[in-house]
CSV table of C-alpha atoms and ligand atoms in Angstrom, one decimal:
chain,number,residue,atom,x,y,z
O,1,MET,CA,1.7,28.4,-6.8
O,2,GLN,CA,-0.9,31.1,-6.2
O,3,THR,CA,-4.3,29.8,-5.2
O,4,GLU,CA,-7.8,31.1,-4.7
O,5,LEU,CA,-9.9,28.2,-3.3
O,6,ALA,CA,-13.6,28.3,-3.7
O,7,GLY,CA,-16.0,29.0,-0.8
O,8,PHE,CA,-17.2,25.4,-0.5
O,9,VAL,CA,-13.8,24.2,0.6
O,10,ARG,CA,-11.7,27.2,1.6
O,11,ASP,CA,-12.4,27.2,5.3
O,12,THR,CA,-12.5,23.4,5.8
O,13,PRO,CA,-9.6,21.4,7.3
O,14,GLN,CA,-9.2,19.7,3.8
O,15,GLY,CA,-9.2,23.1,2.1
O,16,ARG,CA,-6.6,24.5,4.4
O,17,GLU,CA,-4.4,21.5,4.0
O,18,ALA,CA,-4.8,21.4,0.2
O,19,ASP,CA,-4.0,25.2,0.0
O,20,ALA,CA,-0.8,24.7,2.0
O,21,ILE,CA,0.3,21.8,-0.3
O,22,LEU,CA,-0.6,23.6,-3.5
O,23,ARG,CA,1.4,26.7,-2.5
O,24,LYS,CA,4.5,24.6,-2.1
O,25,CYS,CA,4.5,23.5,-5.8
O,26,VAL,CA,6.8,25.7,-7.9
O,27,HIS,CA,5.9,24.0,-11.3
O,28,CYS,CA,9.5,22.9,-11.7
O,29,GLY,CA,8.5,19.6,-13.3
O,30,PHE,CA,11.3,17.4,-11.7
O,31,CYS,CA,8.5,15.0,-10.7
O,32,LEU,CA,7.6,14.2,-14.3
O,33,ALA,CA,10.7,12.1,-14.9
O,34,THR,CA,9.8,9.6,-12.1
O,35,CYS,CA,6.0,9.4,-12.7
O,36,PRO,CA,5.2,5.9,-14.2
O,37,THR,CA,2.0,7.1,-15.9
O,38,TYR,CA,3.7,10.1,-17.5
O,39,GLN,CA,6.4,7.7,-18.8
O,40,LEU,CA,3.8,5.5,-20.3
O,41,LEU,CA,1.3,8.1,-21.7
O,42,GLY,CA,3.5,11.2,-22.2
O,43,ASP,CA,0.5,13.5,-21.4
O,44,GLU,CA,1.1,16.4,-18.9
O,45,LEU,CA,-2.3,15.7,-17.4
O,46,ASP,CA,-1.1,12.2,-16.5
O,47,SER,CA,1.9,13.6,-14.6
O,48,PRO,CA,2.0,14.8,-11.0
O,49,ARG,CA,2.3,18.5,-12.1
O,50,GLY,CA,-0.7,18.1,-14.4
O,51,ARG,CA,-2.8,16.4,-11.7
O,52,ILE,CA,-1.9,19.0,-9.2
O,53,TYR,CA,-3.2,21.6,-11.6
O,54,LEU,CA,-6.4,19.7,-12.2
O,55,ILE,CA,-7.0,19.4,-8.4
O,56,LYS,CA,-6.2,23.1,-8.0
O,57,GLN,CA,-8.9,23.9,-10.6
O,58,ALA,CA,-11.4,21.6,-9.0
O,59,LEU,CA,-10.8,23.2,-5.6
O,60,GLU,CA,-11.1,26.7,-7.1
O,61,GLY,CA,-14.5,25.8,-8.3
O,62,ALA,CA,-13.8,25.4,-12.0
O,63,PRO,CA,-16.0,22.8,-13.8
O,64,VAL,CA,-14.8,19.2,-13.4
O,65,THR,CA,-15.5,16.6,-16.0
O,66,ALA,CA,-15.1,12.8,-16.5
O,67,SER,CA,-11.7,13.7,-18.1
O,68,THR,CA,-10.6,15.3,-14.8
O,69,ARG,CA,-11.6,12.1,-13.0
O,70,LEU,CA,-9.9,9.8,-15.5
O,71,HIS,CA,-6.5,11.5,-15.1
O,72,LEU,CA,-6.9,11.2,-11.3
O,73,ASP,CA,-8.0,7.6,-11.6
O,74,ARG,CA,-4.9,6.8,-13.7
O,75,CYS,CA,-2.7,7.9,-10.9
O,76,LEU,CA,-1.3,4.9,-9.0
O,77,THR,CA,-0.8,6.9,-5.8
O,78,CYS,CA,2.7,5.4,-5.8
O,79,ARG,CA,4.1,8.7,-4.4
O,80,SER,CA,7.3,8.4,-6.5
O,81,CYS,CA,6.7,12.1,-7.2
O,82,GLU,CA,6.9,12.9,-3.5
O,83,THR,CA,10.3,11.3,-3.3
O,84,THR,CA,11.6,13.3,-6.2
O,85,CYS,CA,10.0,16.7,-5.4
O,86,PRO,CA,12.6,19.2,-4.1
O,87,SER,CA,9.8,21.4,-2.5
O,88,GLY,CA,8.3,18.7,-0.3
O,89,VAL,CA,4.9,18.7,-2.0
O,90,GLN,CA,2.8,16.0,-0.3
O,91,TYR,CA,1.1,14.9,-3.5
O,92,GLY,CA,-0.6,11.8,-2.0
O,93,ARG,CA,-2.5,13.9,0.6
O,94,LEU,CA,-3.5,16.4,-2.0
O,95,ALA,CA,-4.7,13.6,-4.3
O,96,ASP,CA,-6.9,12.2,-1.5
O,97,ILE,CA,-8.5,15.6,-1.1
O,98,GLY,CA,-8.9,16.3,-4.8
O,99,ARG,CA,-10.3,12.8,-5.5
O,100,ALA,CA,-13.0,13.2,-2.8
O,101,VAL,CA,-14.1,16.5,-4.4
O,102,VAL,CA,-14.1,15.2,-8.0
O,103,GLU,CA,-15.9,12.0,-7.0
O,104,GLU,CA,-18.8,14.1,-5.5
O,105,ARG,CA,-19.1,16.3,-8.5
O,106,VAL,CA,-18.8,13.8,-11.4
O,107,ALA,CA,-21.0,10.7,-11.2
O,108,ARG,CA,-19.6,7.4,-12.5
O,109,GLY,CA,-21.4,5.2,-15.0
O,110,PRO,CA,-23.4,2.3,-13.6
O,111,TRP,CA,-20.8,-0.4,-14.6
O,112,GLU,CA,-17.8,1.5,-13.2
O,113,GLY,CA,-19.7,2.4,-10.0
O,114,ALA,CA,-20.8,-1.2,-9.5
O,115,LYS,CA,-17.3,-2.6,-10.0
O,116,ARG,CA,-15.9,-0.2,-7.4
O,117,ALA,CA,-18.8,-1.0,-5.0
O,118,VAL,CA,-18.2,-4.7,-5.3
O,119,LEU,CA,-14.5,-4.4,-4.7
O,120,ALA,CA,-15.1,-2.1,-1.7
O,121,PHE,CA,-17.6,-4.6,-0.3
O,122,ALA,CA,-15.8,-7.9,-1.0
O,123,LEU,CA,-12.1,-7.3,-0.5
O,124,PRO,CA,-12.0,-6.0,3.1
O,125,ARG,CA,-14.1,-8.9,4.3
O,126,ARG,CA,-11.6,-11.6,5.0
O,127,ALA,CA,-14.0,-14.6,5.2
O,128,LEU,CA,-15.9,-13.6,2.1
O,129,PHE,CA,-12.7,-13.0,0.1
O,130,ALA,CA,-11.3,-16.4,1.2
O,131,SER,CA,-14.5,-18.1,0.0
O,132,LEU,CA,-14.4,-16.3,-3.3
O,133,LEU,CA,-10.8,-17.2,-3.7
O,134,ARG,CA,-11.5,-20.9,-3.0
O,135,LEU,CA,-14.3,-20.8,-5.6
O,136,GLY,CA,-12.0,-19.1,-8.1
O,137,ARG,CA,-9.3,-21.7,-7.6
O,138,MET,CA,-11.8,-24.5,-8.4
O,139,PHE,CA,-12.4,-22.9,-11.8
O,140,ARG,CA,-8.9,-21.5,-12.2
O,141,PHE,CA,-8.6,-23.2,-15.6
O,142,LEU,CA,-11.3,-20.9,-16.9
O,143,PHE,CA,-9.3,-17.7,-15.9
O,144,PRO,CA,-5.7,-18.4,-16.7
O,145,GLY,CA,-3.4,-16.0,-14.9
O,146,LEU,CA,-6.2,-14.3,-13.0
O,147,VAL,CA,-6.6,-16.5,-9.9
O,148,PRO,CA,-3.5,-17.1,-7.8
O,149,ALA,CA,-2.4,-20.7,-7.2
O,150,PRO,CA,-2.8,-22.1,-3.7
O,151,ALA,CA,0.0,-20.9,-1.4
O,152,PRO,CA,2.1,-23.1,1.0
O,153,ALA,CA,0.4,-23.7,4.4
O,154,ALA,CA,1.2,-21.3,7.2
O,155,GLY,CA,2.9,-23.8,9.5
O,156,ALA,CA,3.0,-23.6,13.3
O,157,TRP,CA,2.6,-20.3,15.1
O,158,PRO,CA,4.8,-20.3,18.2
O,159,ALA,CA,2.9,-19.9,21.5
O,160,PRO,CA,3.5,-16.6,23.2
O,161,ARG,CA,6.4,-17.2,25.7
O,162,HIS,CA,8.4,-14.0,25.8
O,163,ALA,CA,8.0,-10.8,27.8
O,164,ARG,CA,8.6,-8.7,24.7
O,165,ARG,CA,5.4,-8.8,22.6
O,166,MET,CA,4.3,-7.2,19.4
O,167,LEU,CA,1.0,-7.2,17.5
O,168,ALA,CA,0.8,-8.2,13.9
O,169,LEU,CA,-2.0,-7.4,11.4
O,170,ALA,CA,-3.4,-10.4,9.6
O,171,GLY,CA,-5.1,-8.0,7.1
O,172,CYS,CA,-7.9,-8.7,4.7
O,173,VAL,CA,-6.6,-10.6,1.6
O,174,GLN,CA,-3.2,-11.8,2.8
O,175,PRO,CA,-4.4,-14.7,5.1
O,176,ALA,CA,-6.1,-16.3,2.1
O,177,LEU,CA,-3.4,-15.5,-0.5
O,178,ALA,CA,-0.3,-16.2,1.5
O,179,PRO,CA,-0.9,-17.5,5.0
O,180,ARG,CA,2.8,-18.3,5.6
O,181,ILE,CA,3.9,-14.7,5.7
O,182,ASN,CA,2.7,-13.8,9.2
O,183,ALA,CA,3.5,-17.2,10.6
O,184,ALA,CA,7.1,-17.0,9.3
O,185,ALA,CA,7.4,-13.6,10.8
O,186,ALA,CA,6.1,-15.0,14.2
O,187,ARG,CA,8.7,-17.9,14.0
O,188,LEU,CA,11.6,-15.6,13.2
O,189,LEU,CA,10.7,-13.0,15.9
O,190,ASP,CA,10.2,-15.8,18.4
O,191,ARG,CA,13.9,-16.9,17.8
O,192,SER,CA,15.0,-13.3,18.7
O,193,GLY,CA,13.0,-13.2,21.9
O,194,ILE,CA,9.8,-11.4,20.7
O,195,SER,CA,6.3,-13.1,20.7
O,196,LEU,CA,4.1,-11.9,17.8
O,197,LEU,CA,0.3,-11.9,18.5
O,198,GLU,CA,-2.6,-11.3,16.2
O,199,ALA,CA,-5.9,-9.9,17.5
O,200,PRO,CA,-8.5,-12.3,16.2
O,201,GLU,CA,-11.2,-9.6,15.6
O,202,ALA,CA,-8.8,-7.3,13.6
O,203,GLY,CA,-10.0,-6.6,10.1
O,204,CYS,CA,-8.8,-4.5,7.1
O,205,CYS,CA,-6.6,-1.4,7.8
O,206,GLY,CA,-8.9,0.7,5.7
O,207,ALA,CA,-6.6,1.3,2.8
O,208,LEU,CA,-8.7,-0.6,0.3
O,209,ARG,CA,-11.9,1.4,0.8
O,210,PHE,CA,-10.1,4.7,1.4
O,211,HIS,CA,-8.2,4.4,-1.9
O,212,LEU,CA,-11.3,3.3,-3.8
O,213,ASN,CA,-12.6,6.8,-2.8
O,214,PHE,CA,-15.0,5.3,-0.2
O,215,GLN,CA,-13.0,7.5,2.2
O,216,GLU,CA,-15.5,7.7,5.1
O,217,GLN,CA,-16.0,3.9,5.0
O,218,GLY,CA,-12.2,3.5,4.9
O,219,ARG,CA,-12.0,5.6,8.1
O,220,ASP,CA,-14.7,3.4,9.6
O,221,ASP,CA,-12.3,0.4,9.0
O,222,MET,CA,-9.5,2.4,10.7
O,223,ARG,CA,-11.6,3.2,13.7
O,224,ALA,CA,-12.7,-0.4,14.0
O,225,LEU,CA,-9.1,-1.6,13.9
O,226,ILE,CA,-8.1,0.9,16.5
O,227,ASP,CA,-10.9,-0.3,18.8
O,228,VAL,CA,-9.6,-3.9,18.5
O,229,TRP,CA,-6.0,-2.9,19.1
O,230,TRP,CA,-6.5,-0.3,21.8
O,231,PRO,CA,-7.0,-2.7,24.8
O,232,TYR,CA,-3.6,-4.3,24.0
O,233,VAL,CA,-2.0,-0.9,23.9
O,234,GLN,CA,-3.7,0.4,27.0
O,235,ARG,CA,-2.7,-2.7,29.0
O,236,GLY,CA,0.9,-2.2,27.9
O,237,GLU,CA,0.9,-5.7,26.5
O,238,VAL,CA,2.7,-4.9,23.3
O,239,GLU,CA,5.6,-2.7,22.5
O,240,ALA,CA,5.0,-2.3,18.8
O,241,ILE,CA,2.5,-3.1,15.9
O,242,VAL,CA,4.2,-4.9,13.1
O,243,MET,CA,3.2,-4.7,9.5
O,244,THR,CA,4.1,-7.6,7.1
O,245,ALA,CA,2.4,-5.8,4.2
O,246,SER,CA,4.0,-2.5,3.4
O,247,GLY,CA,0.6,-1.2,1.9
O,248,CYS,CA,-1.1,-1.6,5.3
O,249,GLY,CA,2.0,-0.2,7.0
O,250,ALA,CA,1.9,3.0,5.0
O,251,THR,CA,-1.7,3.5,5.9
O,252,VAL,CA,-1.5,2.6,9.6
O,253,LYS,CA,1.5,5.0,9.9
O,254,GLU,CA,-0.8,7.7,8.6
O,255,TYR,CA,-3.8,7.0,11.0
O,256,GLY,CA,-2.8,10.0,13.1
O,257,HIS,CA,-3.2,12.2,10.1
O,258,LEU,CA,-6.2,10.5,8.5
O,259,LEU,CA,-8.2,10.7,11.8
O,260,ALA,CA,-6.8,14.1,12.9
O,261,HIS,CA,-10.2,15.7,12.7
O,262,ASP,CA,-12.0,13.0,14.7
O,263,ALA,CA,-12.0,14.2,18.3
O,264,ALA,CA,-12.9,10.7,19.6
O,265,TYR,CA,-10.1,8.9,17.8
O,266,ARG,CA,-7.2,11.4,17.0
O,267,ASP,CA,-5.1,10.7,20.1
O,268,LYS,CA,-5.5,6.9,19.8
O,269,ALA,CA,-4.8,7.1,16.1
O,270,ALA,CA,-1.6,9.1,16.6
O,271,ARG,CA,-0.5,6.6,19.3
O,272,ILE,CA,-1.2,3.6,17.0
O,273,SER,CA,0.8,5.3,14.2
O,274,ASP,CA,3.7,5.9,16.5
O,275,MET,CA,3.8,2.3,17.5
O,276,THR,CA,3.7,0.9,14.0
O,277,LYS,CA,6.7,-0.6,12.4
O,278,ASP,CA,7.4,-2.3,9.1
O,279,LEU,CA,8.6,-5.9,9.7
O,280,GLY,CA,12.0,-5.0,8.2
O,281,GLU,CA,12.4,-2.5,11.1
O,282,VAL,CA,12.2,-5.3,13.8
O,283,VAL,CA,13.6,-8.5,12.3
O,284,GLN,CA,17.2,-9.5,12.8
O,285,PRO,CA,19.2,-11.0,9.9
O,286,VAL,CA,19.9,-14.8,9.8
O,287,ALA,CA,23.6,-15.6,9.5
O,288,GLY,CA,24.3,-17.4,6.3
O,289,THR,CA,26.1,-17.6,2.9
O,290,GLY,CA,25.4,-19.0,-0.6
O,291,LYS,CA,21.6,-18.8,-0.4
O,292,GLY,CA,21.1,-17.9,-4.1
O,293,ARG,CA,20.4,-15.0,-6.3
O,294,VAL,CA,17.4,-12.8,-5.5
O,295,ALA,CA,15.9,-9.6,-7.0
O,296,PHE,CA,14.2,-7.4,-4.5
O,297,HIS,CA,11.2,-5.4,-5.5
O,298,SER,CA,10.7,-2.6,-3.1
O,299,PRO,CA,7.0,-1.7,-3.0
O,300,CYS,CA,6.1,2.0,-3.5
O,301,THR,CA,4.3,1.9,-0.1
O,302,LEU,CA,7.7,1.0,1.5
O,303,GLN,CA,10.2,3.2,-0.4
O,304,HIS,CA,7.9,6.2,-1.1
O,305,GLY,CA,5.1,5.9,1.4
O,306,GLN,CA,7.1,4.9,4.4
O,307,GLN,CA,10.5,6.3,3.1
O,308,ILE,CA,12.2,3.0,4.1
O,309,ARG,CA,15.0,2.1,1.7
O,310,GLY,CA,17.8,-0.5,1.7
O,311,ASN,CA,17.1,-2.2,5.0
O,312,ILE,CA,15.3,-5.3,3.6
O,313,GLU,CA,18.0,-5.6,0.9
O,314,SER,CA,20.6,-5.5,3.7
O,315,LEU,CA,18.7,-8.2,5.7
O,316,LEU,CA,18.6,-10.4,2.7
O,317,ALA,CA,22.3,-9.8,1.9
O,318,GLN,CA,23.4,-10.4,5.5
O,319,SER,CA,21.4,-13.6,5.5
O,320,GLY,CA,23.4,-15.0,2.5
O,321,TYR,CA,21.4,-14.0,-0.5
O,322,GLU,CA,23.1,-12.4,-3.5
O,323,LEU,CA,21.0,-9.4,-4.6
O,324,THR,CA,20.8,-8.9,-8.4
O,325,PRO,CA,20.7,-5.4,-9.8
O,326,VAL,CA,17.3,-3.9,-10.5
O,327,PRO,CA,17.2,-0.9,-12.8
O,328,ASP,CA,14.5,1.8,-12.2
O,329,ALA,CA,13.8,0.3,-8.8
O,330,HIS,CA,11.8,3.5,-7.9
O,331,LEU,CA,9.0,2.7,-10.4
O,332,CYS,CA,5.7,1.1,-9.5
O,333,CYS,CA,4.9,-2.5,-10.6
O,334,GLY,CA,1.4,-1.5,-11.5
O,335,SER,CA,-0.3,-3.4,-8.6
O,336,ALA,CA,-1.3,-0.4,-6.5
O,337,GLY,CA,-4.2,-1.8,-4.5
O,338,THR,CA,-7.2,-2.3,-6.9
O,339,TYR,CA,-5.4,-0.4,-9.7
O,340,SER,CA,-4.5,-3.7,-11.5
O,341,ILE,CA,-8.3,-4.5,-11.7
O,342,LEU,CA,-9.5,-1.0,-12.5
O,343,GLN,CA,-6.7,0.1,-14.9
O,344,PRO,CA,-5.6,-3.3,-16.4
O,345,GLU,CA,-3.9,-2.0,-19.5
O,346,LEU,CA,-1.6,0.5,-17.7
O,347,SER,CA,-1.1,-1.9,-14.9
O,348,GLY,CA,-0.1,-4.7,-17.3
O,349,GLN,CA,2.4,-2.5,-19.1
O,350,LEU,CA,4.0,-1.5,-15.8
O,351,ARG,CA,4.2,-5.1,-14.7
O,352,GLU,CA,5.9,-6.1,-18.0
O,353,ARG,CA,8.6,-3.3,-17.5
O,354,LYS,CA,9.0,-4.2,-13.9
O,355,LEU,CA,9.5,-7.9,-14.5
O,356,ALA,CA,12.0,-7.2,-17.3
O,357,ALA,CA,14.0,-5.1,-14.8
O,358,LEU,CA,13.7,-7.7,-12.0
O,359,GLN,CA,14.5,-10.7,-14.1
O,360,GLY,CA,17.3,-9.1,-16.1
O,361,GLY,CA,19.8,-10.1,-13.5
O,362,GLN,CA,18.9,-13.8,-13.7
O,363,PRO,CA,17.6,-14.2,-10.1
O,364,ALA,CA,16.3,-17.5,-8.8
O,365,ALA,CA,13.5,-15.7,-7.1
O,366,ILE,CA,11.9,-12.3,-6.6
O,367,ALA,CA,11.4,-11.0,-3.1
O,368,THR,CA,9.0,-8.3,-2.1
O,369,ALA,CA,7.3,-6.8,1.0
O,370,ASN,CA,3.6,-6.3,0.0
O,371,ILE,CA,0.9,-8.9,-0.8
O,372,GLY,CA,-0.5,-6.8,-3.7
O,373,CYS,CA,2.9,-6.6,-5.5
O,374,LEU,CA,3.6,-10.3,-4.7
O,375,THR,CA,0.3,-11.5,-6.2
O,376,HIS,CA,0.4,-9.1,-9.2
O,377,LEU,CA,4.1,-9.9,-10.2
O,378,GLY,CA,3.6,-13.6,-9.3
O,379,ALA,CA,0.9,-13.9,-11.9
O,380,ALA,CA,3.4,-13.3,-14.8
O,381,ALA,CA,6.9,-13.8,-13.4
O,382,GLU,CA,9.2,-16.6,-14.7
O,383,VAL,CA,10.6,-17.2,-11.2
O,384,PRO,CA,8.8,-17.5,-7.9
O,385,VAL,CA,7.8,-14.3,-6.2
O,386,ARG,CA,8.0,-14.5,-2.4
O,387,HIS,CA,7.7,-12.4,0.7
O,388,TRP,CA,11.2,-11.6,1.9
O,389,ILE,CA,10.5,-13.0,5.4
O,390,GLU,CA,9.9,-16.5,3.8
O,391,LEU,CA,13.3,-16.3,2.2
O,392,LEU,CA,14.9,-15.4,5.5
O,393,GLU,CA,13.2,-18.3,7.2
O,394,GLU,CA,14.4,-20.6,4.4
O,395,ALA,CA,17.9,-19.4,4.8
O,396,LEU,CA,17.7,-20.7,8.4
O,397,GLN,CA,16.5,-24.1,7.3
O,398,ARG,CA,19.0,-24.9,4.6
X,1,SF4,S1,8.7,18.5,-8.4
X,1,SF4,FE1,7.4,19.3,-6.7
X,1,SF4,S2,7.4,21.5,-7.0
X,1,SF4,FE2,8.2,20.6,-8.9
X,1,SF4,S3,6.3,20.5,-10.2
X,1,SF4,FE3,6.5,18.5,-9.2
X,1,SF4,S4,5.3,18.7,-7.3
X,1,SF4,FE4,5.6,20.8,-8.1
X,2,SF4,S1,1.6,9.2,-7.3
X,2,SF4,FE1,2.7,8.1,-8.9
X,2,SF4,S2,1.4,7.9,-10.7
X,2,SF4,FE2,0.5,9.5,-9.3
X,2,SF4,S3,1.3,11.4,-10.0
X,2,SF4,FE3,2.8,10.7,-8.4
X,2,SF4,S4,4.3,9.5,-9.5
X,2,SF4,FE4,2.6,9.8,-10.9
């Protein structure tokens, strides 16, 4: 694709990166077939190719409107298009650059702006979110399907006793929504000779605010997390950083890129990214048979963001679960961070399709790897939706 970026962006790091990405796109349109919003809306401007064109126009200085922003807002950032693209177009990175430019040039209405500001303020604050969730649960009967039911207690966290140690991220919303996930990971890793630690002061990974287009505040969250983790890394106390939520994992694995222009943090960020692993990359299977039928929903942040496919399915199968077939497994469930709150109609349609695909094989449970997908699917599924690590732990106990 030929480009002629405008002076305001041409010689910036973002402009140079966007230009290189845009030039790779050959307009072939292969990505259209795997884009969830194009499948639902059938509008080229709600496809990857259409959005790439809109971003190109914005970066070339053409007028941008509320309609430009709407088509970018409707994108789930699922990155399914990246997996499909034969030219290696890094759509997600281009979307981040384009969204920042469009956000600056087209003001949002007061209601839309306030909604985003409240989400950006409340969700990354673990204690505040936990209090709001407790309050919501007291009045759950008033909001059917909106407030998740209380989750099982975390259970005991094994005391650190092994020479091999890894850090886990508690995250912002996961401890309140599903406290058992990290504790189950700690118990299973402890059995295989690895002690899992959490840094008590660690906060949000930055994905929430970054993807709400509060990009600089998102980077502040990333820097704050690096500051908390760095002493563990510097002292050589941990060999890896383990992510139990694939959404956080996809972001932390990109810290090196997202902070590449921050001289004070780029080296630390790159080191943190190098050390980061998805939980499925470090856990061993539990030997077992006859554990029941399970449908696995692979989050976009796992299969497209981190390009990890098949290993959790294999862990579940080796641990005795029978995996049911899931058609169109590459498609997003509609959760996508705060997308389910900001684009409820599209998100609801995607969830309906995803649940039909997941439940079609008559599983006894749905397993997934990201707290957002788990909560979103769990609100409407006919069978329990669990983190896969909990199923592995249950396989041990039966
Ligand atoms: S598949 Fe890749 S090269 Fe083809 S239109 Fe989509 S982004 Fe461009
Ligand atoms: S990231 Fe997902 S929703 Fe956005 S253009 Fe790509 S495939 Fe479509």
